[in-house]
mmCIF file with all atom_site columns, C-alpha atoms in Angstrom:
data_model
loop_
_atom_site.group_PDB
_atom_site.id
_atom_site.type_symbol
_atom_site.label_atom_id
_atom_site.label_alt_id
_atom_site.label_comp_id
_atom_site.label_asym_id
_atom_site.label_entity_id
_atom_site.label_seq_id
_atom_site.pdbx_PDB_ins_code
_atom_site.Cartn_x
_atom_site.Cartn_y
_atom_site.Cartn_z
_atom_site.occupancy
_atom_site.B_iso_or_equiv
_atom_site.pdbx_formal_charge
_atom_site.auth_seq_id
_atom_site.auth_comp_id
_atom_site.auth_asym_id
_atom_site.auth_atom_id
_atom_site.pdbx_PDB_model_num
ATOM 1   C CA . LEU A 1 1   ? 86.783  101.099 82.058  1.00 0.00 ? 1   LEU A CA 1
ATOM 2   C CA . ALA A 1 2   ? 88.960  100.054 84.927  1.00 0.00 ? 2   ALA A CA 1
ATOM 3   C CA . LYS A 1 3   ? 87.085  97.282  87.367  1.00 0.00 ? 3   LYS A CA 1
ATOM 4   C CA . THR A 1 4   ? 87.876  97.438  91.220  1.00 0.00 ? 4   THR A CA 1
ATOM 5   C CA . THR A 1 5   ? 88.254  94.837  93.569  1.00 0.00 ? 5   THR A CA 1
ATOM 6   C CA . GLN A 1 6   ? 87.697  95.208  97.478  1.00 0.00 ? 6   GLN A CA 1
ATOM 7   C CA . PRO A 1 7   ? 86.946  93.349  100.453 1.00 0.00 ? 7   PRO A CA 1
ATOM 8   C CA . ILE A 1 8   ? 83.343  92.343  100.741 1.00 0.00 ? 8   ILE A CA 1
ATOM 9   C CA . SER A 1 9   ? 83.318  93.229  104.507 1.00 0.00 ? 9   SER A CA 1
ATOM 10  C CA . MET A 1 10  ? 85.307  94.213  107.424 1.00 0.00 ? 10  MET A CA 1
ATOM 11  C CA . ASP A 1 11  ? 84.942  94.515  111.019 1.00 0.00 ? 11  ASP A CA 1
ATOM 12  C CA . SER A 1 12  ? 86.555  97.042  113.476 1.00 0.00 ? 12  SER A CA 1
ATOM 13  C CA . TYR A 1 13  ? 86.130  98.517  117.247 1.00 0.00 ? 13  TYR A CA 1
ATOM 14  C CA . GLU A 1 14  ? 85.619  102.101 118.146 1.00 0.00 ? 14  GLU A CA 1
ATOM 15  C CA . GLY A 1 15  ? 89.071  104.015 118.337 1.00 0.00 ? 15  GLY A CA 1
ATOM 16  C CA . GLN A 1 16  ? 90.955  101.858 115.879 1.00 0.00 ? 16  GLN A CA 1
ATOM 17  C CA . GLU A 1 17  ? 92.377  102.879 112.421 1.00 0.00 ? 17  GLU A CA 1
ATOM 18  C CA . VAL A 1 18  ? 90.814  101.227 109.478 1.00 0.00 ? 18  VAL A CA 1
ATOM 19  C CA . ASN A 1 19  ? 92.578  100.721 106.392 1.00 0.00 ? 19  ASN A CA 1
ATOM 20  C CA . ILE A 1 20  ? 90.393  99.405  103.263 1.00 0.00 ? 20  ILE A CA 1
ATOM 21  C CA . THR A 1 21  ? 92.539  98.401  100.114 1.00 0.00 ? 21  THR A CA 1
ATOM 22  C CA . CYS A 1 22  ? 91.093  98.342  96.685  1.00 0.00 ? 22  CYS A CA 1
ATOM 23  C CA . SER A 1 23  ? 92.704  96.907  93.582  1.00 0.00 ? 23  SER A CA 1
ATOM 24  C CA . HIS A 1 24  ? 92.622  98.383  90.232  1.00 0.00 ? 24  HIS A CA 1
ATOM 25  C CA . ASN A 1 25  ? 95.179  96.686  87.974  1.00 0.00 ? 25  ASN A CA 1
ATOM 26  C CA . ASN A 1 26  ? 94.207  98.237  84.716  1.00 0.00 ? 26  ASN A CA 1
ATOM 27  C CA . ILE A 1 27  ? 93.651  101.777 85.839  1.00 0.00 ? 27  ILE A CA 1
ATOM 28  C CA . ALA A 1 28  ? 94.386  104.357 82.824  1.00 0.00 ? 28  ALA A CA 1
ATOM 29  C CA . THR A 1 29  ? 96.736  107.194 82.925  1.00 0.00 ? 29  THR A CA 1
ATOM 30  C CA . ASN A 1 30  ? 94.045  109.771 83.180  1.00 0.00 ? 30  ASN A CA 1
ATOM 31  C CA . ASP A 1 31  ? 92.120  107.902 85.762  1.00 0.00 ? 31  ASP A CA 1
ATOM 32  C CA . TYR A 1 32  ? 91.272  109.318 89.388  1.00 0.00 ? 32  TYR A CA 1
ATOM 33  C CA . ILE A 1 33  ? 90.426  107.397 92.310  1.00 0.00 ? 33  ILE A CA 1
ATOM 34  C CA . THR A 1 34  ? 87.610  108.150 94.208  1.00 0.00 ? 34  THR A CA 1
ATOM 35  C CA . TRP A 1 35  ? 85.959  106.770 97.470  1.00 0.00 ? 35  TRP A CA 1
ATOM 36  C CA . TYR A 1 36  ? 82.353  106.926 98.462  1.00 0.00 ? 36  TYR A CA 1
ATOM 37  C CA . GLN A 1 37  ? 80.673  106.244 101.588 1.00 0.00 ? 37  GLN A CA 1
ATOM 38  C CA . GLN A 1 38  ? 76.986  105.013 101.797 1.00 0.00 ? 38  GLN A CA 1
ATOM 39  C CA . PHE A 1 39  ? 74.909  104.803 104.979 1.00 0.00 ? 39  PHE A CA 1
ATOM 40  C CA . PRO A 1 40  ? 71.722  102.351 105.217 1.00 0.00 ? 40  PRO A CA 1
ATOM 41  C CA . SER A 1 41  ? 68.658  104.056 103.291 1.00 0.00 ? 41  SER A CA 1
ATOM 42  C CA . GLN A 1 42  ? 70.879  106.898 101.932 1.00 0.00 ? 42  GLN A CA 1
ATOM 43  C CA . GLY A 1 43  ? 72.689  107.607 98.536  1.00 0.00 ? 43  GLY A CA 1
ATOM 44  C CA . PRO A 1 44  ? 76.327  107.555 98.611  1.00 0.00 ? 44  PRO A CA 1
ATOM 45  C CA . ARG A 1 45  ? 78.369  110.378 99.255  1.00 0.00 ? 45  ARG A CA 1
ATOM 46  C CA . PHE A 1 46  ? 81.735  111.440 98.282  1.00 0.00 ? 46  PHE A CA 1
ATOM 47  C CA . ILE A 1 47  ? 84.666  111.047 100.802 1.00 0.00 ? 47  ILE A CA 1
ATOM 48  C CA . ILE A 1 48  ? 87.960  111.714 98.923  1.00 0.00 ? 48  ILE A CA 1
ATOM 49  C CA . GLN A 1 49  ? 89.717  111.556 95.737  1.00 0.00 ? 49  GLN A CA 1
ATOM 50  C CA . GLY A 1 50  ? 93.271  111.399 94.643  1.00 0.00 ? 50  GLY A CA 1
ATOM 51  C CA . TYR A 1 51  ? 95.626  110.661 91.741  1.00 0.00 ? 51  TYR A CA 1
ATOM 52  C CA . LYS A 1 52  ? 98.963  109.559 93.217  1.00 0.00 ? 52  LYS A CA 1
ATOM 53  C CA . THR A 1 53  ? 100.704 109.424 96.460  1.00 0.00 ? 53  THR A CA 1
ATOM 54  C CA . LYS A 1 54  ? 98.846  110.638 99.259  1.00 0.00 ? 54  LYS A CA 1
ATOM 55  C CA . VAL A 1 55  ? 95.638  112.936 99.796  1.00 0.00 ? 55  VAL A CA 1
ATOM 56  C CA . THR A 1 56  ? 94.358  113.795 103.425 1.00 0.00 ? 56  THR A CA 1
ATOM 57  C CA . ASN A 1 57  ? 91.036  115.687 104.232 1.00 0.00 ? 57  ASN A CA 1
ATOM 58  C CA . GLU A 1 58  ? 89.043  115.959 107.408 1.00 0.00 ? 58  GLU A CA 1
ATOM 59  C CA . VAL A 1 59  ? 87.394  112.612 107.101 1.00 0.00 ? 59  VAL A CA 1
ATOM 60  C CA . ALA A 1 60  ? 90.088  110.234 105.712 1.00 0.00 ? 60  ALA A CA 1
ATOM 61  C CA . SER A 1 61  ? 93.248  109.731 103.980 1.00 0.00 ? 61  SER A CA 1
ATOM 62  C CA . LEU A 1 62  ? 94.151  108.087 100.605 1.00 0.00 ? 62  LEU A CA 1
ATOM 63  C CA . PHE A 1 63  ? 97.264  106.359 99.790  1.00 0.00 ? 63  PHE A CA 1
ATOM 64  C CA . ILE A 1 64  ? 98.213  105.651 96.220  1.00 0.00 ? 64  ILE A CA 1
ATOM 65  C CA . PRO A 1 65  ? 101.533 103.675 95.422  1.00 0.00 ? 65  PRO A CA 1
ATOM 66  C CA . ALA A 1 66  ? 103.579 104.890 92.437  1.00 0.00 ? 66  ALA A CA 1
ATOM 67  C CA . ASP A 1 67  ? 102.405 101.987 90.293  1.00 0.00 ? 67  ASP A CA 1
ATOM 68  C CA . ARG A 1 68  ? 98.635  103.269 90.944  1.00 0.00 ? 68  ARG A CA 1
ATOM 69  C CA . LYS A 1 69  ? 97.217  99.630  90.629  1.00 0.00 ? 69  LYS A CA 1
ATOM 70  C CA . SER A 1 70  ? 95.944  99.775  94.264  1.00 0.00 ? 70  SER A CA 1
ATOM 71  C CA . SER A 1 71  ? 94.838  102.330 96.724  1.00 0.00 ? 71  SER A CA 1
ATOM 72  C CA . THR A 1 72  ? 93.994  102.341 100.537 1.00 0.00 ? 72  THR A CA 1
ATOM 73  C CA . LEU A 1 73  ? 91.516  104.207 102.048 1.00 0.00 ? 73  LEU A CA 1
ATOM 74  C CA . SER A 1 74  ? 92.386  105.089 105.651 1.00 0.00 ? 74  SER A CA 1
ATOM 75  C CA . LEU A 1 75  ? 90.024  106.076 108.410 1.00 0.00 ? 75  LEU A CA 1
ATOM 76  C CA . PRO A 1 76  ? 91.471  107.099 111.639 1.00 0.00 ? 76  PRO A CA 1
ATOM 77  C CA . ARG A 1 77  ? 89.899  106.331 114.868 1.00 0.00 ? 77  ARG A CA 1
ATOM 78  C CA . VAL A 1 78  ? 86.452  104.976 113.580 1.00 0.00 ? 78  VAL A CA 1
ATOM 79  C CA . SER A 1 79  ? 83.423  105.578 115.571 1.00 0.00 ? 79  SER A CA 1
ATOM 80  C CA . LEU A 1 80  ? 80.023  103.882 115.517 1.00 0.00 ? 80  LEU A CA 1
ATOM 81  C CA . SER A 1 81  ? 78.873  106.393 112.862 1.00 0.00 ? 81  SER A CA 1
ATOM 82  C CA . ASP A 1 82  ? 81.322  105.028 110.308 1.00 0.00 ? 82  ASP A CA 1
ATOM 83  C CA . THR A 1 83  ? 79.429  101.859 110.018 1.00 0.00 ? 83  THR A CA 1
ATOM 84  C CA . ALA A 1 84  ? 78.502  102.161 106.366 1.00 0.00 ? 84  ALA A CA 1
ATOM 85  C CA . VAL A 1 85  ? 79.382  100.535 102.700 1.00 0.00 ? 85  VAL A CA 1
ATOM 86  C CA . TYR A 1 86  ? 82.584  102.120 101.233 1.00 0.00 ? 86  TYR A CA 1
ATOM 87  C CA . TYR A 1 87  ? 83.063  102.027 97.505  1.00 0.00 ? 87  TYR A CA 1
ATOM 88  C CA . CYS A 1 88  ? 86.171  102.427 95.506  1.00 0.00 ? 88  CYS A CA 1
ATOM 89  C CA . LEU A 1 89  ? 85.805  103.920 91.936  1.00 0.00 ? 89  LEU A CA 1
ATOM 90  C CA . VAL A 1 90  ? 88.212  104.581 89.203  1.00 0.00 ? 90  VAL A CA 1
ATOM 91  C CA . GLY A 1 91  ? 86.825  107.389 86.974  1.00 0.00 ? 91  GLY A CA 1
ATOM 92  C CA . ALA A 1 92  ? 86.738  107.200 83.232  1.00 0.00 ? 92  ALA A CA 1
ATOM 93  C CA . TYR A 1 93  ? 88.547  110.120 81.388  1.00 0.00 ? 93  TYR A CA 1
ATOM 94  C CA . ASN A 1 94  ? 86.220  112.431 79.628  1.00 0.00 ? 94  ASN A CA 1
ATOM 95  C CA . THR A 1 95  ? 83.050  110.225 79.951  1.00 0.00 ? 95  THR A CA 1
ATOM 96  C CA . ASP A 1 96  ? 81.766  111.266 83.267  1.00 0.00 ? 96  ASP A CA 1
ATOM 97  C CA . LYS A 1 97  ? 80.760  107.641 84.073  1.00 0.00 ? 97  LYS A CA 1
ATOM 98  C CA . LEU A 1 98  ? 81.823  106.093 87.252  1.00 0.00 ? 98  LEU A CA 1
ATOM 99  C CA . ILE A 1 99  ? 81.540  102.450 87.909  1.00 0.00 ? 99  ILE A CA 1
ATOM 100 C CA . PHE A 1 100 ? 80.294  101.384 91.239  1.00 0.00 ? 100 PHE A CA 1
ATOM 101 C CA . GLY A 1 101 ? 81.315  97.933  92.419  1.00 0.00 ? 101 GLY A CA 1
ATOM 102 C CA . THR A 1 102 ? 79.900  95.932  95.425  1.00 0.00 ? 102 THR A CA 1
ATOM 103 C CA . GLY A 1 103 ? 81.839  98.021  98.141  1.00 0.00 ? 103 GLY A CA 1
ATOM 104 C CA . THR A 1 104 ? 83.272  96.950  101.415 1.00 0.00 ? 104 THR A CA 1
ATOM 105 C CA . ARG A 1 105 ? 80.759  97.025  104.471 1.00 0.00 ? 105 ARG A CA 1
ATOM 106 C CA . LEU A 1 106 ? 82.500  98.321  107.332 1.00 0.00 ? 106 LEU A CA 1
ATOM 107 C CA . GLN A 1 107 ? 80.928  97.388  110.886 1.00 0.00 ? 107 GLN A CA 1
ATOM 108 C CA . VAL A 1 108 ? 82.339  99.391  113.707 1.00 0.00 ? 108 VAL A CA 1
ATOM 109 C CA . PHE A 1 109 ? 81.651  97.555  117.278 1.00 0.00 ? 109 PHE A CA 1
ATOM 110 C CA . PRO A 1 110 ? 81.740  99.585  120.674 1.00 0.00 ? 110 PRO A CA 1
ATOM 111 C CA . ASP B 2 1   ? 74.704  122.514 99.575  1.00 0.00 ? 1   ASP B CA 1
ATOM 112 C CA . VAL B 2 2   ? 73.916  120.649 96.403  1.00 0.00 ? 2   VAL B CA 1
ATOM 113 C CA . LYS B 2 3   ? 70.437  119.238 96.742  1.00 0.00 ? 3   LYS B CA 1
ATOM 114 C CA . VAL B 2 4   ? 69.208  116.102 94.657  1.00 0.00 ? 4   VAL B CA 1
ATOM 115 C CA . THR B 2 5   ? 65.466  115.442 95.401  1.00 0.00 ? 5   THR B CA 1
ATOM 116 C CA . GLN B 2 6   ? 63.532  112.246 94.360  1.00 0.00 ? 6   GLN B CA 1
ATOM 117 C CA . SER B 2 7   ? 59.851  112.348 93.976  1.00 0.00 ? 7   SER B CA 1
ATOM 118 C CA . SER B 2 8   ? 59.172  109.458 96.230  1.00 0.00 ? 8   SER B CA 1
ATOM 119 C CA . ARG B 2 9   ? 60.999  107.308 98.982  1.00 0.00 ? 9   ARG B CA 1
ATOM 120 C CA . TYR B 2 10  ? 58.776  104.397 98.807  1.00 0.00 ? 10  TYR B CA 1
ATOM 121 C CA . LEU B 2 11  ? 56.552  103.474 95.916  1.00 0.00 ? 11  LEU B CA 1
ATOM 122 C CA . VAL B 2 12  ? 54.553  99.910  95.341  1.00 0.00 ? 12  VAL B CA 1
ATOM 123 C CA . LYS B 2 13  ? 53.234  99.422  91.861  1.00 0.00 ? 13  LYS B CA 1
ATOM 124 C CA . ARG B 2 14  ? 51.782  96.430  89.993  1.00 0.00 ? 14  ARG B CA 1
ATOM 125 C CA . THR B 2 15  ? 53.213  94.488  87.103  1.00 0.00 ? 15  THR B CA 1
ATOM 126 C CA . GLY B 2 16  ? 52.400  95.949  83.890  1.00 0.00 ? 16  GLY B CA 1
ATOM 127 C CA . GLU B 2 17  ? 52.043  99.448  85.213  1.00 0.00 ? 17  GLU B CA 1
ATOM 128 C CA . LYS B 2 18  ? 53.992  102.499 83.817  1.00 0.00 ? 18  LYS B CA 1
ATOM 129 C CA . VAL B 2 19  ? 56.033  103.932 86.523  1.00 0.00 ? 19  VAL B CA 1
ATOM 130 C CA . PHE B 2 20  ? 57.821  107.396 86.433  1.00 0.00 ? 20  PHE B CA 1
ATOM 131 C CA . LEU B 2 21  ? 60.651  108.275 88.983  1.00 0.00 ? 21  LEU B CA 1
ATOM 132 C CA . GLU B 2 22  ? 61.595  111.860 89.085  1.00 0.00 ? 22  GLU B CA 1
ATOM 133 C CA . CYS B 2 23  ? 64.592  113.535 90.144  1.00 0.00 ? 23  CYS B CA 1
ATOM 134 C CA . VAL B 2 24  ? 65.411  117.056 90.444  1.00 0.00 ? 24  VAL B CA 1
ATOM 135 C CA . GLN B 2 25  ? 68.781  118.902 91.271  1.00 0.00 ? 25  GLN B CA 1
ATOM 136 C CA . ASP B 2 26  ? 69.321  122.539 92.126  1.00 0.00 ? 26  ASP B CA 1
ATOM 137 C CA . MET B 2 27  ? 73.029  123.084 91.332  1.00 0.00 ? 27  MET B CA 1
ATOM 138 C CA . ASP B 2 28  ? 72.870  123.630 87.472  1.00 0.00 ? 28  ASP B CA 1
ATOM 139 C CA . HIS B 2 29  ? 74.686  120.252 86.801  1.00 0.00 ? 29  HIS B CA 1
ATOM 140 C CA . GLU B 2 30  ? 75.216  119.005 83.238  1.00 0.00 ? 30  GLU B CA 1
ATOM 141 C CA . ASN B 2 31  ? 75.205  115.467 84.047  1.00 0.00 ? 31  ASN B CA 1
ATOM 142 C CA . MET B 2 32  ? 72.483  113.299 85.560  1.00 0.00 ? 32  MET B CA 1
ATOM 143 C CA . PHE B 2 33  ? 72.361  109.764 86.366  1.00 0.00 ? 33  PHE B CA 1
ATOM 144 C CA . TRP B 2 34  ? 69.971  106.839 87.304  1.00 0.00 ? 34  TRP B CA 1
ATOM 145 C CA . TYR B 2 35  ? 71.248  103.945 89.120  1.00 0.00 ? 35  TYR B CA 1
ATOM 146 C CA . ARG B 2 36  ? 69.619  100.642 90.608  1.00 0.00 ? 36  ARG B CA 1
ATOM 147 C CA . GLN B 2 37  ? 71.090  99.044  93.894  1.00 0.00 ? 37  GLN B CA 1
ATOM 148 C CA . ASP B 2 38  ? 70.395  95.466  94.873  1.00 0.00 ? 38  ASP B CA 1
ATOM 149 C CA . PRO B 2 39  ? 71.886  93.531  97.642  1.00 0.00 ? 39  PRO B CA 1
ATOM 150 C CA . GLY B 2 40  ? 75.102  91.793  96.607  1.00 0.00 ? 40  GLY B CA 1
ATOM 151 C CA . LEU B 2 41  ? 75.271  93.660  93.370  1.00 0.00 ? 41  LEU B CA 1
ATOM 152 C CA . GLY B 2 42  ? 76.320  97.150  94.397  1.00 0.00 ? 42  GLY B CA 1
ATOM 153 C CA . LEU B 2 43  ? 75.042  100.225 92.228  1.00 0.00 ? 43  LEU B CA 1
ATOM 154 C CA . ARG B 2 44  ? 74.631  99.488  88.661  1.00 0.00 ? 44  ARG B CA 1
ATOM 155 C CA . LEU B 2 45  ? 74.139  102.518 86.139  1.00 0.00 ? 45  LEU B CA 1
ATOM 156 C CA . ILE B 2 46  ? 70.846  102.458 83.980  1.00 0.00 ? 46  ILE B CA 1
ATOM 157 C CA . TYR B 2 47  ? 71.164  105.568 81.984  1.00 0.00 ? 47  TYR B CA 1
ATOM 158 C CA . PHE B 2 48  ? 73.029  108.899 82.313  1.00 0.00 ? 48  PHE B CA 1
ATOM 159 C CA . SER B 2 49  ? 72.763  112.384 80.608  1.00 0.00 ? 49  SER B CA 1
ATOM 160 C CA . TYR B 2 50  ? 74.919  115.117 80.061  1.00 0.00 ? 50  TYR B CA 1
ATOM 161 C CA . ASP B 2 51  ? 72.600  117.609 78.535  1.00 0.00 ? 51  ASP B CA 1
ATOM 162 C CA . VAL B 2 52  ? 69.115  118.449 78.131  1.00 0.00 ? 52  VAL B CA 1
ATOM 163 C CA . LYS B 2 53  ? 67.645  115.991 75.555  1.00 0.00 ? 53  LYS B CA 1
ATOM 164 C CA . MET B 2 54  ? 70.793  113.893 75.523  1.00 0.00 ? 54  MET B CA 1
ATOM 165 C CA . LYS B 2 55  ? 70.990  110.481 77.004  1.00 0.00 ? 55  LYS B CA 1
ATOM 166 C CA . GLU B 2 56  ? 73.523  107.558 76.976  1.00 0.00 ? 56  GLU B CA 1
ATOM 167 C CA . LYS B 2 57  ? 72.894  104.038 78.073  1.00 0.00 ? 57  LYS B CA 1
ATOM 168 C CA . GLY B 2 58  ? 74.692  102.509 81.081  1.00 0.00 ? 58  GLY B CA 1
ATOM 169 C CA . ASP B 2 59  ? 75.113  99.012  82.116  1.00 0.00 ? 59  ASP B CA 1
ATOM 170 C CA . ILE B 2 60  ? 71.525  97.735  82.383  1.00 0.00 ? 60  ILE B CA 1
ATOM 171 C CA . PRO B 2 61  ? 69.225  99.848  80.158  1.00 0.00 ? 61  PRO B CA 1
ATOM 172 C CA . GLU B 2 62  ? 66.836  97.100  79.376  1.00 0.00 ? 62  GLU B CA 1
ATOM 173 C CA . GLY B 2 63  ? 63.259  97.825  80.344  1.00 0.00 ? 63  GLY B CA 1
ATOM 174 C CA . TYR B 2 64  ? 64.052  101.329 81.252  1.00 0.00 ? 64  TYR B CA 1
ATOM 175 C CA . SER B 2 65  ? 63.811  104.780 79.495  1.00 0.00 ? 65  SER B CA 1
ATOM 176 C CA . VAL B 2 66  ? 64.699  108.251 80.413  1.00 0.00 ? 66  VAL B CA 1
ATOM 177 C CA . SER B 2 67  ? 63.488  111.843 79.691  1.00 0.00 ? 67  SER B CA 1
ATOM 178 C CA . ARG B 2 68  ? 65.436  115.190 80.228  1.00 0.00 ? 68  ARG B CA 1
ATOM 179 C CA . GLU B 2 69  ? 63.413  117.989 78.917  1.00 0.00 ? 69  GLU B CA 1
ATOM 180 C CA . LYS B 2 70  ? 64.795  120.328 81.520  1.00 0.00 ? 70  LYS B CA 1
ATOM 181 C CA . LYS B 2 71  ? 68.437  120.716 82.871  1.00 0.00 ? 71  LYS B CA 1
ATOM 182 C CA . GLU B 2 72  ? 67.331  120.412 86.492  1.00 0.00 ? 72  GLU B CA 1
ATOM 183 C CA . ARG B 2 73  ? 65.024  117.371 85.939  1.00 0.00 ? 73  ARG B CA 1
ATOM 184 C CA . PHE B 2 74  ? 65.793  113.711 84.856  1.00 0.00 ? 74  PHE B CA 1
ATOM 185 C CA . SER B 2 75  ? 63.069  110.758 84.729  1.00 0.00 ? 75  SER B CA 1
ATOM 186 C CA . LEU B 2 76  ? 63.182  107.466 84.689  1.00 0.00 ? 76  LEU B CA 1
ATOM 187 C CA . ILE B 2 77  ? 60.440  105.446 83.098  1.00 0.00 ? 77  ILE B CA 1
ATOM 188 C CA . LEU B 2 78  ? 59.443  101.804 83.406  1.00 0.00 ? 78  LEU B CA 1
ATOM 189 C CA . GLU B 2 79  ? 57.318  101.375 80.405  1.00 0.00 ? 79  GLU B CA 1
ATOM 190 C CA . SER B 2 80  ? 55.782  98.071  81.999  1.00 0.00 ? 80  SER B CA 1
ATOM 191 C CA . ALA B 2 81  ? 57.017  97.183  85.409  1.00 0.00 ? 81  ALA B CA 1
ATOM 192 C CA . SER B 2 82  ? 58.000  93.752  86.255  1.00 0.00 ? 82  SER B CA 1
ATOM 193 C CA . THR B 2 83  ? 58.772  92.072  89.577  1.00 0.00 ? 83  THR B CA 1
ATOM 194 C CA . ASN B 2 84  ? 62.481  91.857  88.609  1.00 0.00 ? 84  ASN B CA 1
ATOM 195 C CA . GLN B 2 85  ? 62.566  95.774  88.737  1.00 0.00 ? 85  GLN B CA 1
ATOM 196 C CA . THR B 2 86  ? 61.757  95.668  92.280  1.00 0.00 ? 86  THR B CA 1
ATOM 197 C CA . SER B 2 87  ? 64.916  97.786  93.627  1.00 0.00 ? 87  SER B CA 1
ATOM 198 C CA . MET B 2 88  ? 66.384  100.833 95.350  1.00 0.00 ? 88  MET B CA 1
ATOM 199 C CA . TYR B 2 89  ? 66.610  103.456 92.640  1.00 0.00 ? 89  TYR B CA 1
ATOM 200 C CA . LEU B 2 90  ? 69.204  106.210 93.108  1.00 0.00 ? 90  LEU B CA 1
ATOM 201 C CA . CYS B 2 91  ? 69.541  109.478 91.111  1.00 0.00 ? 91  CYS B CA 1
ATOM 202 C CA . ALA B 2 92  ? 72.784  111.456 91.241  1.00 0.00 ? 92  ALA B CA 1
ATOM 203 C CA . SER B 2 93  ? 74.022  114.733 89.336  1.00 0.00 ? 93  SER B CA 1
ATOM 204 C CA . SER B 2 94  ? 77.491  115.983 88.713  1.00 0.00 ? 94  SER B CA 1
ATOM 205 C CA . PRO B 2 95  ? 79.058  119.062 86.909  1.00 0.00 ? 95  PRO B CA 1
ATOM 206 C CA . SER B 2 96  ? 80.553  118.018 83.759  1.00 0.00 ? 96  SER B CA 1
ATOM 207 C CA . GLY B 2 97  ? 84.132  116.419 83.839  1.00 0.00 ? 97  GLY B CA 1
ATOM 208 C CA . LEU B 2 98  ? 84.920  118.242 80.667  1.00 0.00 ? 98  LEU B CA 1
ATOM 209 C CA . THR B 2 99  ? 85.019  121.512 82.598  1.00 0.00 ? 99  THR B CA 1
ATOM 210 C CA . SER B 2 100 ? 87.086  120.170 85.386  1.00 0.00 ? 100 SER B CA 1
ATOM 211 C CA . GLY B 2 101 ? 90.325  119.127 83.460  1.00 0.00 ? 101 GLY B CA 1
ATOM 212 C CA . GLY B 2 102 ? 88.786  116.051 81.871  1.00 0.00 ? 102 GLY B CA 1
ATOM 213 C CA . HIS B 2 103 ? 88.387  113.686 84.990  1.00 0.00 ? 103 HIS B CA 1
ATOM 214 C CA . THR B 2 104 ? 85.071  112.519 86.410  1.00 0.00 ? 104 THR B CA 1
ATOM 215 C CA . ASP B 2 105 ? 83.877  114.534 89.086  1.00 0.00 ? 105 ASP B CA 1
ATOM 216 C CA . THR B 2 106 ? 82.060  114.032 92.496  1.00 0.00 ? 106 THR B CA 1
ATOM 217 C CA . GLN B 2 107 ? 78.408  112.727 91.898  1.00 0.00 ? 107 GLN B CA 1
ATOM 218 C CA . TYR B 2 108 ? 75.673  114.088 94.449  1.00 0.00 ? 108 TYR B CA 1
ATOM 219 C CA . PHE B 2 109 ? 73.017  111.451 95.366  1.00 0.00 ? 109 PHE B CA 1
ATOM 220 C CA . GLY B 2 110 ? 69.430  111.744 96.038  1.00 0.00 ? 110 GLY B CA 1
ATOM 221 C CA . PRO B 2 111 ? 67.967  109.699 98.944  1.00 0.00 ? 111 PRO B CA 1
ATOM 222 C CA . GLY B 2 112 ? 66.648  107.044 96.840  1.00 0.00 ? 112 GLY B CA 1
ATOM 223 C CA . THR B 2 113 ? 63.403  105.600 95.959  1.00 0.00 ? 113 THR B CA 1
ATOM 224 C CA . ARG B 2 114 ? 62.572  102.067 97.079  1.00 0.00 ? 114 ARG B CA 1
ATOM 225 C CA . LEU B 2 115 ? 60.303  100.519 94.419  1.00 0.00 ? 115 LEU B CA 1
ATOM 226 C CA . THR B 2 116 ? 58.346  97.198  94.919  1.00 0.00 ? 116 THR B CA 1
ATOM 227 C CA . VAL B 2 117 ? 56.505  95.875  91.962  1.00 0.00 ? 117 VAL B CA 1
ATOM 228 C CA . LEU B 2 118 ? 53.925  93.163  93.015  1.00 0.00 ? 118 LEU B CA 1
#
């Protein structure tokens, strides 16, 4: 199963765009890339998933270059409520297992 | 909305006790998972189940067992609790990836149970 590496923590201010990059050098052909968000005292929740190029939803955008060895989660105009831990995961084909790393702790300041 | 519930938010037990953590999901999902979360270590998979009475070991199964007698319910059992099992325990469920083109599907998490073993 592909391992992911992402920064331990990031700081930002309200209204800024935040980009969190994750590397997954040994991603397999059939693997999807998924990001989860976790607030304190809650379980993680799904944010976005993609396979290649760009995916956008109401919460975030996900950019995946052609070689798929990394991906970037983009949060537009963050607010204080975006303070959370963000996990990058690479899914394993046909096993239903996900491997969560330690995540990136995003702190948004006023 | 998918709902995953866990029997307790907080639990305090003594060393050597047998501990049951219960998880129930209401979306008829095939897969259910138990994770533990510790500071600096992220989420680590203990066990998962892809069908009733079926189970597979995750990354850290030692000291734990599981039971899935009904599709909606997945129990984590600590046969003899130890202090190093003090942690946040998270349950999750997902539909089978085998029915969604083979790739892993979204997991839905419960609120977690913070277990303290004294």
